[in-house]
Amino acid sequence: MNQIINARLRGHACLHTLRWTDGIISAIEPQADTLSAAAAGSEGLDAGGKLVIPPLVEPHIHLDAALTAGEPHWNRSGTLFEGIERWAERKALVTREDTKTRAHRTIRMLAAHGIQHVRTHVDVTEPGLGTLQAMLEVRDEARDLVDLQIVAFPQEGIESFAGGRALMSEAVAMGADAVGGIPHFENTREQGVASLHFLMELAERHDRLVDVHCDETDDPQSRFLEVLAELTRVRGMGARVTASHTTAMGSYDNAYCSKLFRVLRQAGLSFISCPTESIHLQGRFDSYPKRRGLTRVPELDRAGLNVCFAQDSIVDPWYPLGNGNIVRILDAGLHICHMLGYEDLQRALDFVTDHSARAMALGEGYGIALGRPANLVLLSATSDYELLRTQGHVLASIRHGKVIMRRTMGELSWAEGPAGPA
Ligand code: FE2
């Protein structure tokens, strides 16, 4: 494979031909007309006027817990707290091979939907860090399908878990790409704040990215985001720091938010919302009216902050569904966040492509431009809006110039009979 003809690029009126050499994009040529399929040649692909975009991105998932729902028991209430209980049962059965097998199966599910960049959180509140070692191996073994970023994630806390700080430092020394945190889960407010100081210092000292599970609760008093943002501003690390979830922001009052947003803009950090997971797990202490339990996605976006959507879980004790398709998450997120207005529909894919790539600090390793990797995805639709409206799919995924996945859509046929109105 060395070219795609009749490619529709986002933001361009005319079709394009894209060519690459040794896996690097070498030409992006506007076409005056639609070319015949034969023009693609034996080494090319005819996009047929459909969208060609850079790969979809999964910026927040837990591969070490994926595909464990129901083992040994299902989460019958569906709550976060029963999920923690069910995970404790399953965690006792985890082996290195089990972790790797499930992670590879899940990565293939993601790749089947055009995802080539993945950030996974890996629980490091585990003496010995066997799961992290297994996932570092997966990062190498899966590189033909995806680029994997690993976050050292202290599921049970940094300050309130015995040896938490040492485990985080060891995880970074072993090769974790990013430093995580869970300040709202620490035993006290002071511990939560101390954990943020510790993890930011650790990340800066070792030149790592930061992605904190921050204020993942409906509690309006959970206000660790302001601390993370201020530490980010002071250290000038905005391009390298992400706040995941921040669902408490959906419960903050507007007066507090107006002050908070000033700090957020100064810090310039990124945000990840996991809409299907959050609408499922949050709002559980409410009767009616019932909160949606999401962060303020459109408000962050309108304030010029970088926001994207992610899956969080696939078939684990906290969330029983999921098939790797990030466009399903985008669909849900736009609905839940009141973002089906005309303008948002025209640019919907930003929230699962460019914005996510920015949160993951992919830089010039991402995007359709000369000299960048020929990582390209062919979609079944001609626009963001049409992809969502038709619940479209990825038809082909090209990685470093090679096709790694093709999909043929099912065909619709009508039974013979009286014809209705056209
Ligand atoms: Fe998460």
mmCIF file of N, CA, C and O and ligand atoms in Angstrom, residues 60 62 121 153 213 216 245 312, ligand 1:
data_model
loop_
_atom_site.group_PDB
_atom_site.id
_atom_site.type_symbol
_atom_site.label_atom_id
_atom_site.label_comp_id
_atom_site.label_asym_id
_atom_site.label_seq_id
_atom_site.Cartn_x
_atom_site.Cartn_y
_atom_site.Cartn_z
ATOM 1 N N HIS A 60 -8.125 7.151 27.790
ATOM 2 C CA HIS A 60 -8.311 6.749 29.198
ATOM 3 C C HIS A 60 -9.019 5.397 29.252
ATOM 4 O O HIS A 60 -10.228 5.295 29.017
ATOM 5 N N HIS A 62 -8.659 1.234 31.302
ATOM 6 C CA HIS A 62 -7.988 0.383 32.308
ATOM 7 C C HIS A 62 -7.864 -1.019 31.708
ATOM 8 O O HIS A 62 -8.724 -1.875 31.931
ATOM 9 N N HIS A 121 -4.398 3.237 32.282
ATOM 10 C CA HIS A 121 -3.999 3.349 33.685
ATOM 11 C C HIS A 121 -3.755 1.934 34.198
ATOM 12 O O HIS A 121 -4.540 1.030 33.911
ATOM 13 N N PHE A 153 -0.973 4.167 38.115
ATOM 14 C CA PHE A 153 -2.235 4.592 38.734
ATOM 15 C C PHE A 153 -2.376 3.993 40.132
ATOM 16 O O PHE A 153 -2.513 2.779 40.279
ATOM 17 N N HIS A 213 -6.838 10.834 38.104
ATOM 18 C CA HIS A 213 -8.266 10.635 38.372
ATOM 19 C C HIS A 213 -8.624 11.688 39.419
ATOM 20 O O HIS A 213 -8.223 11.577 40.573
ATOM 21 N N GLU A 216 -13.552 12.299 41.033
ATOM 22 C CA GLU A 216 -14.511 11.391 40.388
ATOM 23 C C GLU A 216 -15.582 11.020 41.409
ATOM 24 O O GLU A 216 -15.589 9.928 41.975
ATOM 25 N N HIS A 245 -11.948 12.720 34.473
ATOM 26 C CA HIS A 245 -13.256 12.642 35.145
ATOM 27 C C HIS A 245 -13.750 14.011 35.637
ATOM 28 O O HIS A 245 -14.690 14.533 35.090
ATOM 29 N N ASP A 312 -12.870 4.439 29.397
ATOM 30 C CA ASP A 312 -12.618 4.090 30.805
ATOM 31 C C ASP A 312 -12.598 2.575 31.030
ATOM 32 O O ASP A 312 -11.615 2.026 31.488
HETATM 33 FE FE FE2 B 1 -10.424 5.566 35.115
#
